[in-house]
XYZ file of C-alpha atoms in Angstrom:
737
model
C 40.388 -82.253 -38.350
C 38.051 -80.757 -35.505
C 34.847 -82.315 -35.278
C 32.841 -79.766 -33.440
C 29.810 -79.323 -35.716
C 29.497 -76.772 -37.536
C 32.448 -78.561 -39.199
C 35.052 -76.724 -40.492
C 33.107 -75.087 -43.007
C 33.707 -71.567 -44.390
C 30.817 -68.865 -43.885
C 30.777 -67.303 -47.281
C 28.826 -64.052 -47.876
C 27.816 -64.780 -51.451
C 28.246 -67.521 -54.277
C 29.801 -66.275 -57.471
C 28.359 -68.062 -60.541
C 29.075 -66.414 -64.011
C 29.785 -63.190 -65.370
C 28.538 -61.172 -68.445
C 29.641 -58.282 -70.415
C 26.543 -55.958 -70.142
C 26.891 -52.682 -71.273
C 30.377 -51.011 -71.157
C 31.542 -53.018 -68.519
C 32.059 -56.800 -66.906
C 29.500 -57.299 -63.863
C 29.626 -60.253 -61.881
C 26.250 -61.951 -61.144
C 25.544 -63.146 -57.774
C 22.737 -65.659 -56.599
C 19.643 -64.025 -54.928
C 16.436 -65.200 -53.520
C 13.267 -63.136 -54.219
C 10.760 -63.925 -51.704
C 6.883 -62.708 -52.300
C 5.047 -64.144 -49.412
C 2.452 -66.700 -49.077
C 2.198 -69.731 -51.592
C 0.225 -69.011 -54.680
C -2.855 -70.938 -55.651
C -1.387 -72.069 -59.153
C 2.030 -73.292 -59.374
C 2.269 -72.698 -63.054
C 0.904 -69.282 -62.848
C 3.543 -68.476 -60.100
C 6.482 -69.959 -62.207
C 5.012 -67.756 -65.204
C 4.908 -64.416 -62.772
C 8.922 -65.230 -61.702
C 9.778 -65.395 -65.287
C 7.985 -62.215 -66.184
C 9.177 -60.357 -62.953
C 12.778 -61.567 -63.705
C 12.470 -60.444 -67.565
C 11.050 -57.022 -66.435
C 14.385 -56.312 -64.625
C 16.858 -58.245 -67.045
C 16.827 -56.333 -70.425
C 18.009 -59.010 -72.247
C 15.809 -62.253 -72.602
C 18.318 -65.017 -73.106
C 20.230 -63.601 -70.202
C 16.934 -63.600 -68.043
C 16.487 -67.212 -68.819
C 19.760 -68.085 -67.880
C 19.846 -66.074 -64.634
C 16.690 -68.125 -63.407
C 17.708 -70.874 -60.895
C 14.558 -72.069 -59.032
C 10.840 -71.560 -58.009
C 9.542 -72.025 -54.763
C 5.656 -72.614 -54.919
C 4.436 -75.358 -52.645
C 4.507 -73.822 -49.227
C 5.507 -69.994 -50.161
C 6.049 -67.671 -52.982
C 9.598 -67.037 -54.092
C 12.343 -67.670 -56.666
C 16.213 -67.640 -56.988
C 18.130 -65.939 -59.726
C 21.700 -64.494 -60.508
C 21.279 -60.818 -60.433
C 23.068 -57.584 -60.966
C 23.065 -54.806 -58.266
C 20.493 -52.769 -60.270
C 18.306 -55.624 -61.043
C 18.029 -56.243 -57.019
C 17.070 -52.610 -56.439
C 14.425 -52.957 -59.061
C 12.805 -56.064 -57.648
C 12.957 -54.503 -54.043
C 10.884 -51.718 -55.467
C 8.157 -54.110 -56.896
C 5.099 -53.972 -54.905
C 4.700 -57.877 -54.875
C 8.149 -58.618 -53.467
C 8.744 -58.738 -49.562
C 12.541 -58.877 -49.636
C 15.410 -59.689 -52.043
C 18.622 -61.143 -50.227
C 21.915 -62.735 -51.343
C 21.970 -66.379 -50.965
C 24.722 -67.211 -48.546
C 26.457 -70.235 -47.547
C 25.439 -71.373 -43.990
C 27.287 -73.781 -41.398
C 26.411 -76.948 -39.816
C 26.300 -76.523 -36.181
C 28.158 -79.472 -35.472
C 23.432 -93.244 -26.034
C 23.807 -91.895 -22.711
C 21.966 -88.604 -23.433
C 18.435 -89.772 -23.159
C 19.018 -91.493 -19.655
C 20.713 -88.144 -18.536
C 17.388 -86.383 -19.831
C 15.367 -88.915 -17.560
C 14.267 -90.527 -20.493
C 15.151 -94.432 -20.072
C 14.168 -97.030 -22.337
C 11.175 -98.055 -20.299
C 9.469 -94.368 -20.657
C 5.923 -94.395 -21.133
C 4.975 -93.999 -24.747
C 2.241 -93.903 -27.282
C 3.596 -96.027 -29.661
C 0.841 -95.957 -32.266
C 0.904 -92.418 -32.389
C 4.613 -92.008 -32.188
C 4.811 -94.154 -35.478
C 2.503 -91.531 -37.182
C 4.888 -88.740 -36.288
C 7.186 -87.645 -39.207
C 10.218 -85.530 -38.606
C 11.635 -83.503 -41.432
C 15.576 -83.164 -41.073
C 17.596 -80.443 -43.185
C 20.980 -81.720 -43.221
C 23.771 -83.596 -45.061
C 21.710 -86.519 -46.232
C 21.300 -90.025 -44.475
C 23.095 -93.282 -44.368
C 20.469 -95.623 -44.567
C 22.313 -98.555 -44.032
C 23.368 -97.490 -40.395
C 21.682 -99.987 -37.792
C 19.873 -97.006 -36.368
C 17.766 -96.719 -39.601
C 16.512 -100.451 -39.662
C 12.870 -100.410 -40.405
C 12.136 -103.890 -38.679
C 8.733 -104.046 -37.238
C 7.405 -100.724 -39.030
C 4.474 -100.542 -41.048
C 3.819 -98.449 -44.185
C 4.426 -94.735 -43.957
C 1.741 -92.867 -42.541
C -1.274 -91.995 -45.060
C -0.663 -88.241 -44.707
C 2.897 -88.423 -46.079
C 2.970 -86.819 -49.431
C 6.802 -86.884 -49.902
C 9.061 -88.861 -52.294
C 12.255 -90.897 -52.331
C 14.867 -89.494 -54.673
C 17.165 -92.326 -55.702
C 20.307 -91.776 -57.443
C 24.173 -92.872 -57.226
C 24.323 -95.335 -54.426
C 21.191 -94.367 -52.903
C 18.832 -96.988 -53.965
C 15.811 -96.738 -51.560
C 14.220 -95.705 -48.518
C 12.450 -97.953 -46.138
C 9.573 -97.728 -43.557
C 12.008 -95.746 -41.015
C 13.211 -93.250 -43.538
C 10.281 -92.735 -45.585
C 11.415 -89.844 -47.539
C 14.794 -88.317 -48.732
C 15.412 -85.491 -51.161
C 18.546 -83.625 -52.168
C 19.105 -80.046 -53.502
C 22.403 -79.590 -55.416
C 22.508 -75.915 -56.645
C 26.215 -74.982 -55.797
C 27.311 -78.747 -55.156
C 30.921 -79.336 -55.485
C 31.759 -80.169 -58.948
C 33.106 -83.719 -58.273
C 29.958 -84.914 -57.189
C 28.582 -85.564 -60.513
C 26.199 -88.158 -59.136
C 24.306 -86.332 -56.634
C 21.708 -88.209 -54.035
C 20.336 -87.978 -50.456
C 23.166 -90.286 -49.331
C 25.206 -88.816 -46.367
C 28.910 -88.663 -47.280
C 29.739 -86.483 -44.432
C 27.990 -88.162 -41.293
C 26.435 -85.035 -39.835
C 22.866 -85.711 -41.151
C 22.849 -89.350 -40.087
C 24.083 -88.307 -36.594
C 21.408 -85.856 -35.926
C 18.438 -88.138 -37.676
C 19.502 -90.798 -35.621
C 19.177 -88.635 -32.175
C 15.570 -87.773 -32.875
C 14.354 -91.136 -34.175
C 16.941 -93.839 -34.429
C 16.174 -97.338 -33.483
C 17.273 -98.937 -30.346
C 20.690 -100.499 -31.021
C 22.389 -102.566 -28.171
C 26.427 -102.487 -28.068
C 26.621 -99.316 -29.999
C 30.305 -97.565 -29.570
C 32.987 -95.589 -31.237
C 35.736 -98.429 -31.104
C 34.699 -99.434 -27.498
C 34.005 -95.614 -26.269
C 30.538 -94.820 -24.944
C 29.156 -98.412 -25.208
C 25.586 -98.702 -24.598
C 22.169 -98.563 -26.411
C 22.124 -96.066 -29.049
C 18.775 -94.706 -29.751
C 16.682 -91.589 -30.674
C 14.139 -89.944 -28.284
C 11.590 -91.070 -30.378
C 12.514 -94.616 -32.003
C 9.180 -95.279 -33.360
C 8.946 -91.915 -35.490
C 9.668 -91.588 -39.113
C 12.261 -89.612 -40.486
C 12.262 -87.551 -43.954
C 15.641 -86.362 -45.068
C 16.117 -83.148 -47.107
C 19.735 -82.984 -48.059
C 20.673 -79.197 -48.648
C 24.237 -79.430 -47.462
C 27.541 -80.525 -49.436
C 31.276 -80.167 -48.891
C 31.097 -76.482 -49.286
C 28.278 -75.683 -46.960
C 24.531 -75.295 -46.838
C 23.395 -73.014 -49.593
C 20.237 -70.620 -48.951
C 18.751 -71.552 -52.097
C 18.811 -75.277 -51.059
C 17.575 -74.665 -47.702
C 14.612 -72.668 -48.913
C 13.656 -75.356 -51.429
C 14.148 -78.188 -48.674
C 11.611 -76.101 -46.344
C 9.351 -75.733 -49.212
C 8.951 -79.305 -49.871
C 9.108 -80.385 -46.153
C 6.076 -78.197 -45.223
C 4.165 -79.537 -48.420
C 5.242 -83.321 -47.723
C 3.390 -83.743 -44.381
C 6.008 -83.689 -41.742
C 4.908 -82.711 -38.127
C 8.073 -81.318 -36.902
C 11.264 -79.720 -38.757
C 15.027 -79.961 -37.374
C 17.701 -77.858 -38.611
C 21.038 -78.000 -37.275
C 22.370 -75.086 -39.623
C 22.735 -71.520 -39.307
C 24.202 -68.155 -40.537
C 24.145 -64.724 -39.653
C 20.981 -62.434 -41.185
C 20.111 -58.836 -41.359
C 16.087 -59.355 -41.052
C 13.685 -62.053 -40.531
C 12.419 -61.525 -44.015
C 15.811 -62.001 -45.323
C 16.534 -65.382 -43.654
C 15.375 -68.503 -45.363
C 15.231 -70.454 -42.208
C 13.044 -67.819 -40.462
C 10.966 -67.695 -43.721
C 10.534 -71.148 -44.086
C 9.660 -71.798 -40.212
C 7.116 -68.932 -40.253
C 5.161 -70.587 -42.915
C 5.818 -74.181 -41.335
C 4.180 -72.386 -38.129
C 1.031 -71.467 -40.006
C 0.599 -75.161 -41.012
C 1.182 -76.330 -37.320
C 4.690 -77.461 -37.856
C 7.356 -76.507 -35.369
C 10.756 -75.675 -36.414
C 13.632 -76.420 -33.943
C 17.054 -74.854 -34.699
C 20.474 -74.812 -33.441
C 22.115 -71.705 -31.827
C 25.354 -71.788 -33.295
C 28.920 -72.499 -32.224
C 30.438 -69.388 -31.687
C 30.545 -69.157 -27.926
C 31.177 -68.033 -25.416
C 31.087 -64.642 -27.216
C 28.211 -62.496 -26.877
C 25.901 -61.608 -29.669
C 26.633 -64.742 -31.664
C 23.291 -66.609 -31.502
C 21.504 -67.385 -34.595
C 18.051 -68.725 -35.429
C 16.519 -66.107 -33.333
C 13.089 -65.672 -34.801
C 10.351 -65.939 -31.926
C 8.309 -68.774 -34.120
C 11.837 -71.036 -34.000
C 12.722 -73.051 -30.989
C 16.340 -71.820 -30.558
C 18.479 -74.614 -28.916
C 22.007 -74.114 -27.015
C 24.278 -76.958 -26.154
C 24.925 -78.213 -22.520
C 27.225 -80.736 -21.147
C 26.041 -84.217 -19.490
C 27.424 -86.174 -16.351
C 29.845 -88.326 -18.650
C 33.010 -86.870 -20.171
C 35.773 -88.312 -22.253
C 39.270 -88.219 -20.584
C 42.773 -89.499 -22.198
C 45.225 -90.190 -19.267
C 48.621 -88.621 -20.144
C 51.721 -89.973 -18.322
C 55.119 -88.501 -18.412
C 58.766 -90.392 -17.888
C 59.323 -88.541 -14.433
C 55.816 -90.098 -13.063
C 53.647 -86.758 -13.332
C 50.259 -87.477 -14.805
C 46.955 -85.805 -15.941
C 43.660 -86.410 -17.597
C 43.607 -84.813 -20.964
C 40.411 -83.857 -23.104
C 40.042 -85.843 -26.354
C 38.104 -88.681 -28.167
C 41.201 -91.035 -28.606
C 40.339 -94.437 -30.029
C 43.907 -95.452 -30.264
C 45.514 -98.047 -27.812
C 49.274 -97.493 -27.201
C 51.532 -100.220 -28.488
C 54.321 -100.039 -26.228
C 54.911 -98.740 -22.592
C 56.192 -95.249 -23.254
C 57.211 -93.283 -26.364
C 60.062 -90.804 -26.873
C 59.066 -87.214 -26.166
C 59.808 -83.788 -27.736
C 58.883 -80.409 -27.862
C 57.671 -78.360 -30.873
C 60.524 -75.738 -29.719
C 63.200 -78.503 -29.673
C 61.904 -79.772 -32.961
C 61.664 -76.598 -35.006
C 62.409 -76.677 -38.688
C 65.617 -74.999 -39.161
C 64.221 -72.894 -42.070
C 61.313 -71.649 -39.984
C 60.230 -67.797 -40.838
C 61.608 -65.445 -38.227
C 58.550 -64.547 -36.007
C 56.793 -67.630 -36.719
C 56.098 -69.908 -33.482
C 56.930 -73.643 -33.857
C 54.489 -74.196 -31.009
C 51.669 -74.319 -33.143
C 52.811 -77.395 -35.115
C 51.596 -75.960 -38.216
C 52.767 -76.206 -42.016
C 56.565 -76.320 -42.355
C 56.969 -75.565 -38.541
C 58.502 -78.923 -37.429
C 61.713 -80.985 -38.640
C 60.685 -84.500 -39.558
C 63.780 -86.070 -38.500
C 63.426 -84.810 -35.006
C 59.752 -85.525 -34.424
C 59.374 -89.148 -36.285
C 58.372 -91.779 -33.673
C 57.862 -89.275 -30.990
C 55.077 -87.764 -28.912
C 55.342 -83.714 -29.737
C 54.209 -81.298 -27.240
C 52.424 -78.170 -29.112
C 51.052 -75.296 -27.610
C 47.711 -73.241 -28.536
C 47.103 -75.366 -31.942
C 47.716 -78.442 -34.124
C 47.174 -78.696 -37.783
C 47.182 -82.442 -37.687
C 47.128 -82.676 -41.597
C 50.732 -81.408 -41.449
C 51.876 -83.498 -38.455
C 50.536 -86.973 -39.472
C 52.922 -87.139 -42.379
C 55.809 -86.367 -40.280
C 55.469 -89.725 -38.463
C 54.856 -88.471 -35.205
C 53.539 -91.115 -32.430
C 51.292 -88.526 -30.788
C 50.542 -85.027 -29.838
C 49.921 -83.321 -26.565
C 48.438 -79.956 -26.815
C 48.849 -77.291 -24.048
C 45.953 -74.749 -23.992
C 45.218 -71.747 -21.989
C 41.626 -72.079 -22.012
C 39.947 -75.075 -20.393
C 38.298 -77.445 -22.622
C 34.863 -78.909 -21.789
C 34.248 -81.056 -24.897
C 36.632 -83.914 -26.646
C 38.014 -83.605 -30.140
C 38.900 -86.634 -32.314
C 42.079 -86.757 -34.196
C 43.780 -88.948 -36.563
C 46.677 -89.913 -34.618
C 46.866 -90.301 -30.476
C 46.440 -86.677 -29.185
C 44.882 -84.863 -26.392
C 44.555 -81.424 -24.833
C 46.102 -80.397 -21.391
C 46.015 -77.276 -19.366
C 48.826 -74.849 -19.492
C 50.075 -75.680 -16.054
C 50.631 -79.288 -16.923
C 52.071 -78.394 -20.520
C 54.566 -76.134 -18.682
C 55.677 -79.159 -16.532
C 56.173 -81.281 -19.307
C 58.207 -78.577 -21.409
C 60.361 -78.415 -18.227
C 60.984 -82.108 -18.165
C 61.725 -82.242 -21.807
C 64.351 -79.494 -21.315
C 65.968 -81.297 -18.232
C 65.934 -84.776 -19.438
C 68.373 -86.495 -21.823
C 65.675 -89.149 -23.060
C 62.475 -87.792 -22.187
C 59.257 -89.952 -22.653
C 55.497 -90.207 -22.312
C 52.349 -91.988 -23.307
C 48.671 -91.157 -24.368
C 46.260 -93.853 -23.214
C 43.008 -94.463 -25.075
C 40.358 -92.518 -23.867
C 37.894 -93.429 -21.372
C 34.512 -92.143 -19.648
C 34.659 -90.431 -16.622
C 31.686 -89.047 -14.348
C 31.159 -85.195 -14.145
C 29.006 -84.218 -11.183
C 28.872 -80.523 -12.363
C 26.383 -81.189 -14.841
C 24.512 -79.823 -16.730
C 26.622 -76.990 -17.673
C 26.820 -74.771 -20.800
C 29.134 -75.800 -23.359
C 31.946 -73.179 -24.102
C 31.315 -73.114 -27.922
C 27.416 -72.594 -27.467
C 26.583 -69.336 -28.944
C 25.231 -66.484 -26.610
C 22.557 -63.793 -26.828
C 21.763 -61.296 -27.140
C 19.410 -61.630 -30.120
C 20.857 -59.064 -32.853
C 17.387 -58.983 -34.469
C 15.113 -58.134 -31.610
C 16.097 -56.729 -28.437
C 12.852 -57.974 -26.505
C 13.275 -61.742 -26.329
C 15.923 -63.915 -24.907
C 17.715 -66.466 -27.244
C 18.604 -69.238 -26.987
C 15.294 -70.439 -25.814
C 16.606 -73.823 -24.111
C 19.542 -76.105 -23.680
C 19.974 -79.678 -24.425
C 23.146 -82.299 -24.612
C 25.512 -81.162 -27.375
C 28.799 -82.362 -26.020
C 30.561 -85.878 -26.934
C 27.329 -87.301 -28.237
C 27.232 -90.728 -29.834
C 24.771 -91.471 -32.616
C 24.726 -92.728 -36.143
C 27.376 -91.850 -38.643
C 28.231 -92.522 -42.391
C 30.795 -95.110 -43.387
C 31.284 -92.915 -46.543
C 33.170 -90.467 -43.987
C 36.302 -91.149 -41.801
C 35.643 -90.649 -38.074
C 37.479 -87.069 -38.330
C 36.445 -86.388 -41.758
C 40.164 -86.300 -42.819
C 41.241 -88.129 -45.956
C 44.287 -89.626 -44.259
C 42.090 -91.081 -41.364
C 41.347 -94.860 -42.010
C 38.893 -95.356 -39.498
C 35.055 -95.775 -40.639
C 32.252 -96.605 -38.263
C 28.394 -96.401 -38.301
C 28.658 -94.413 -34.918
C 30.642 -91.325 -34.134
C 31.030 -89.068 -31.063
C 30.415 -85.317 -31.982
C 30.051 -82.151 -29.879
C 28.257 -78.915 -31.061
C 24.791 -77.264 -31.180
C 24.030 -79.518 -34.007
C 23.666 -82.226 -31.681
C 21.745 -80.401 -28.972
C 18.898 -79.373 -31.560
C 17.817 -83.008 -32.418
C 17.346 -83.704 -28.479
C 14.742 -80.837 -28.359
C 13.172 -81.860 -31.876
C 12.814 -85.418 -30.380
C 11.518 -84.094 -27.025
C 8.897 -81.969 -28.801
C 7.932 -84.937 -30.957
C 7.358 -86.854 -27.769
C 5.137 -84.200 -26.254
C 3.214 -84.170 -29.541
C 2.480 -87.906 -29.052
C 0.504 -87.202 -26.084
C -0.990 -83.708 -27.368
C -1.390 -84.127 -30.925
C -3.384 -80.716 -31.267
C -1.134 -78.720 -29.507
C 0.269 -75.619 -31.323
C 3.855 -75.274 -32.019
C 3.913 -72.594 -29.515
C 2.277 -74.631 -26.948
C 4.924 -77.471 -27.287
C 7.846 -74.722 -27.279
C 6.024 -73.332 -23.865
C 5.777 -76.701 -22.318
C 9.617 -77.378 -22.759
C 10.718 -73.965 -21.749
C 8.563 -73.380 -18.588
C 9.352 -77.145 -17.222
C 13.218 -76.841 -17.973
C 15.536 -77.339 -15.146
C 17.771 -74.688 -13.807
C 21.407 -75.106 -14.307
C 23.462 -76.495 -11.177
C 26.560 -74.475 -12.460
C 25.232 -70.831 -13.423
C 27.024 -69.475 -16.458
C 28.448 -65.931 -16.305
C 26.257 -64.815 -19.184
C 23.240 -66.269 -17.449
C 19.911 -66.763 -19.582
C 22.028 -65.349 -22.725
C 23.721 -68.695 -22.532
C 20.990 -71.148 -21.442
C 17.720 -69.469 -21.923
C 14.810 -71.301 -19.852
C 17.459 -73.986 -18.866
C 17.858 -77.630 -19.551
C 15.132 -79.603 -21.218
C 13.112 -81.826 -19.089
C 10.809 -83.914 -21.531
C 8.882 -86.117 -19.103
C 7.857 -82.915 -17.019
C 6.939 -81.087 -20.370
C 4.233 -83.635 -21.237
C 2.197 -82.191 -18.057
C 3.270 -78.600 -17.869
C 0.058 -77.408 -15.961
C -0.021 -74.024 -17.716
C 1.076 -72.875 -21.493
C 1.947 -69.543 -22.872
C 0.166 -69.997 -26.516
C 0.556 -68.034 -29.433
C -1.164 -67.616 -32.845
C -0.201 -66.095 -36.041
C -1.724 -62.737 -35.045
C 0.486 -62.600 -31.996
C 3.730 -63.004 -34.166
C 2.408 -60.494 -36.482
C 1.938 -58.068 -33.384
C 5.537 -58.758 -32.366
C 6.803 -57.813 -35.843
C 4.739 -54.582 -35.754
C 6.257 -53.831 -32.464
C 9.615 -54.481 -33.997
C 8.879 -51.855 -36.701
C 8.116 -54.209 -39.642
C 5.415 -52.704 -41.494
C 3.696 -51.943 -45.011
C 3.652 -54.204 -48.097
C 6.428 -56.663 -46.888
C 4.409 -57.397 -43.731
C 1.435 -57.658 -45.671
C 2.838 -60.383 -47.976
C 5.142 -62.225 -45.475
C 1.996 -62.560 -43.235
C -0.793 -63.218 -45.878
C -4.032 -61.257 -46.412
C -4.594 -57.556 -45.775
C -2.682 -57.621 -42.657
C -1.716 -54.055 -41.322
C -0.377 -52.832 -37.824
C -3.338 -50.749 -37.328
C -5.719 -53.679 -37.388
C -4.011 -55.833 -35.017
C -5.244 -55.527 -31.245
C -2.615 -53.899 -28.996
C -1.968 -55.651 -25.880
C 0.585 -53.353 -24.513
C 3.687 -54.054 -22.723
C 7.288 -54.067 -23.450
C 7.647 -57.069 -25.890
C 3.890 -57.213 -27.200
C 4.359 -61.020 -27.141
C 2.972 -63.837 -25.017
C 6.324 -65.342 -24.758
C 7.527 -67.823 -21.879
C 10.365 -65.607 -20.846
C 10.793 -62.054 -20.287
C 13.681 -59.861 -21.126
C 14.610 -56.117 -20.949
C 17.585 -54.704 -22.777
C 19.149 -51.394 -21.522
C 21.175 -49.348 -23.837
C 22.218 -46.634 -21.379
C 23.984 -47.450 -18.076
C 22.192 -44.504 -16.302
C 18.883 -45.866 -17.414
C 16.445 -47.240 -14.518
C 14.949 -50.690 -14.861
C 11.379 -50.126 -15.782
C 9.116 -52.264 -17.803
C 5.644 -54.067 -17.940
C 5.091 -57.372 -19.477
C 1.429 -58.689 -20.193
C 1.168 -62.418 -20.198
C -1.931 -65.137 -20.885
C -1.737 -68.696 -19.761
C -4.162 -71.617 -20.437
C -4.928 -74.263 -18.193
C -3.691 -77.703 -19.652
C -3.291 -79.509 -15.967
C -5.754 -80.038 -13.619
C -9.491 -79.201 -14.412
C -9.803 -77.183 -11.130
C -6.556 -75.597 -9.887
C -5.320 -72.447 -7.881
C -1.964 -71.316 -9.090
C 0.066 -69.010 -6.873
C 3.016 -66.820 -8.142
C 6.504 -66.888 -6.503
C 9.295 -64.446 -7.515
C 12.893 -65.062 -7.001
C 14.920 -61.681 -7.758
C 17.803 -59.933 -5.948
C 17.288 -57.305 -3.435
C 17.670 -54.340 -5.629
C 15.031 -55.621 -8.210
C 11.332 -55.201 -7.530
C 9.043 -57.665 -9.619
C 5.377 -57.409 -8.989
C 2.905 -59.874 -10.316
C -0.884 -58.841 -10.428
C -2.960 -60.866 -9.752
C -0.775 -63.288 -7.431
C -2.998 -65.980 -7.863
C -4.885 -67.652 -10.850
C -8.047 -69.677 -10.083
C -8.817 -72.120 -13.030
C -12.435 -73.915 -13.212
C -12.029 -76.058 -16.232
C -9.294 -77.113 -18.798
C -8.281 -74.821 -21.554
C -9.484 -71.771 -19.530
C -7.215 -68.863 -19.928
C -6.162 -66.174 -17.318
C -4.188 -63.147 -17.917
C -1.669 -61.261 -15.467
C 0.718 -58.381 -15.653
C 4.643 -58.374 -14.287
C 5.940 -55.172 -13.531
C 9.631 -54.661 -13.141
C 11.221 -51.839 -11.490
C 14.743 -50.996 -10.189
C 17.815 -48.600 -10.269
C 20.454 -48.437 -13.070
C 22.930 -51.538 -13.182
C 26.090 -50.587 -11.448
C 29.415 -52.531 -11.879
C 27.300 -55.217 -13.495
C 25.676 -55.883 -16.868
C 22.796 -58.302 -16.175
C 20.294 -59.140 -13.562
C 18.409 -62.404 -13.351
C 15.161 -63.086 -11.687
C 12.287 -65.606 -12.447
C 8.491 -66.042 -11.975
C 7.160 -69.420 -10.969
C 3.361 -70.484 -11.049
C 2.560 -73.246 -8.890
C -0.415 -75.228 -7.948
C 1.562 -77.908 -5.597
C 1.744 -80.424 -8.518
C 2.964 -78.272 -11.638
C 5.819 -75.722 -11.588
C 5.524 -73.262 -14.383
C 8.811 -71.001 -14.493
C 9.609 -68.179 -16.612
C 13.100 -66.673 -16.559
C 13.610 -62.967 -16.277
C 16.750 -61.097 -17.579
C 17.855 -57.419 -17.577
C 20.897 -56.887 -19.518
C 22.882 -53.765 -20.119
C 23.985 -53.719 -23.814
C 27.553 -52.616 -24.837
């Protein structure tokens, strides 16, 4: 089982629950979320309103009661119910309803990394303030017995904490590190008859410990990546909201987790989950994150694992900090040696040490099952493609695929998988296995076909240094943002390849039932692993600047990010502002701040209006009442993006920006533009003089250029500098398909 998280979960469009005979035909009811905006003043009156609203569209009262699933009343106003299409339409027409959308199943986007980011154990910390930070994590639960969650030396939870610890099953208590744990079991698998916040997957424990795990010396996965495992803010507290089960992460559960987390008093929210949405008003993560923002809570989310394809990034609302995955200066390689002396370093996380000097070697083509269907290639090494008698005890060469569930029962000693596309992350297998490139795979195939008794060996993985780092992970989802053509997403990058962190002993290393390896640590790749690095960095900044807004913290991380040594072909659509630099972000010099009004202006600019906008943003909001700052994006964002839809269109855009001085009391910042010769970027004024802290200054950026010819994008940047601080904003012009 491949352990790139988002795991191997299926993205289902809707969940079917039960059917009724209604009228003259059988109709399947589906789960929907009815979102109604700001939290009600009275919980009981809101629940009554939900029931009355549901009864008004469902003609049969008993069916209406059975249709009801859940009410959200703490941090926003919504309810979930099983509805028919005509009932959905009637609810959408109601003046008190912002949106009605189907509950989807979203996917999980699944030591050394903090040193790589320049945060050694000796880094300066405000321990007392850090201990008062509470991070809410929406995930698969938590394995509290992992050493990373030991609460030795911790005092009681902060007084602001209003949450709870739901015990049940084998989850008996929280502690002073994991101060809260809840679970939401709508549509949880039937076999899980005694649900609890306990992590039986490992993903939630991994992300949580990356954020705030205690420092544990000697941590490793069967000797791999040995060192001190620790979170970015090891003194912080964790509150787990288990919203994911074996079948995925249900929207109904996600929204419930966000409703509670905001109300419980968390300082930041981390979500390594995502899925496709058609609107900011029809996405539970976007909805919850906006309400969190209004309470001063920053929500950080993973960008998705569907790269390197364009238009795959998710969690793209501007009030969310969206994180792509990068590679570190450490990779894991598994040496492959062949009997004729040739050898190469394969990509895998192989914990198995060979028990003999060489093993018999064969290829899938030479070991094909005689009954294999015509046209079905044996090279994929999938179901029924191999003859057990021909592969037992041997290492098998496969091409472009491996279904290890089918291969292991055949008794093979190992698998070498030849791939056309170069890998940049390791995979964990239930048998000795590794990926090699096609050139080497072809050499092995030639050797197998020309030798009477071919042999090979796959060694246990070892860590090697990679000087070409950081780089964008191939699987990390890319922009453009499908919901808005005016902002770059993802916002930023962080390590997400081969990350060692806490795990659950209730799940095997691969997650496969045939795997008998269980450990409290695991090495996993995914934007799921990148996201908690940024959450922890945001928490670290918050310990030095407790009163900074979510937008200020986001700006600090983006404008101090490091440019990539290895540029990606998709440029900022792959890495946003660049690689996070948590230490520099504590003192960014200038910040691009945003308030709720700024986001409302953005929504107006994007075409949102009417009752839905008013209910979403609270109060008597309408677009005509919001001051117009002009410019292309109508948003004081730390990056600038222009999307062209016609190859004949000239480049022309104006961006209005305002920065706040949070560096030196008196400072003069000068603008430096980096742009190709055919792109003219003008900054007015070119110099900003500040006389005191928190002073604001505005400027305008004008971008002009000819149509893009034979290229699809142009990158530039604007940097403000006062000799001490460098405040960099990426600029991207992209020609859409």
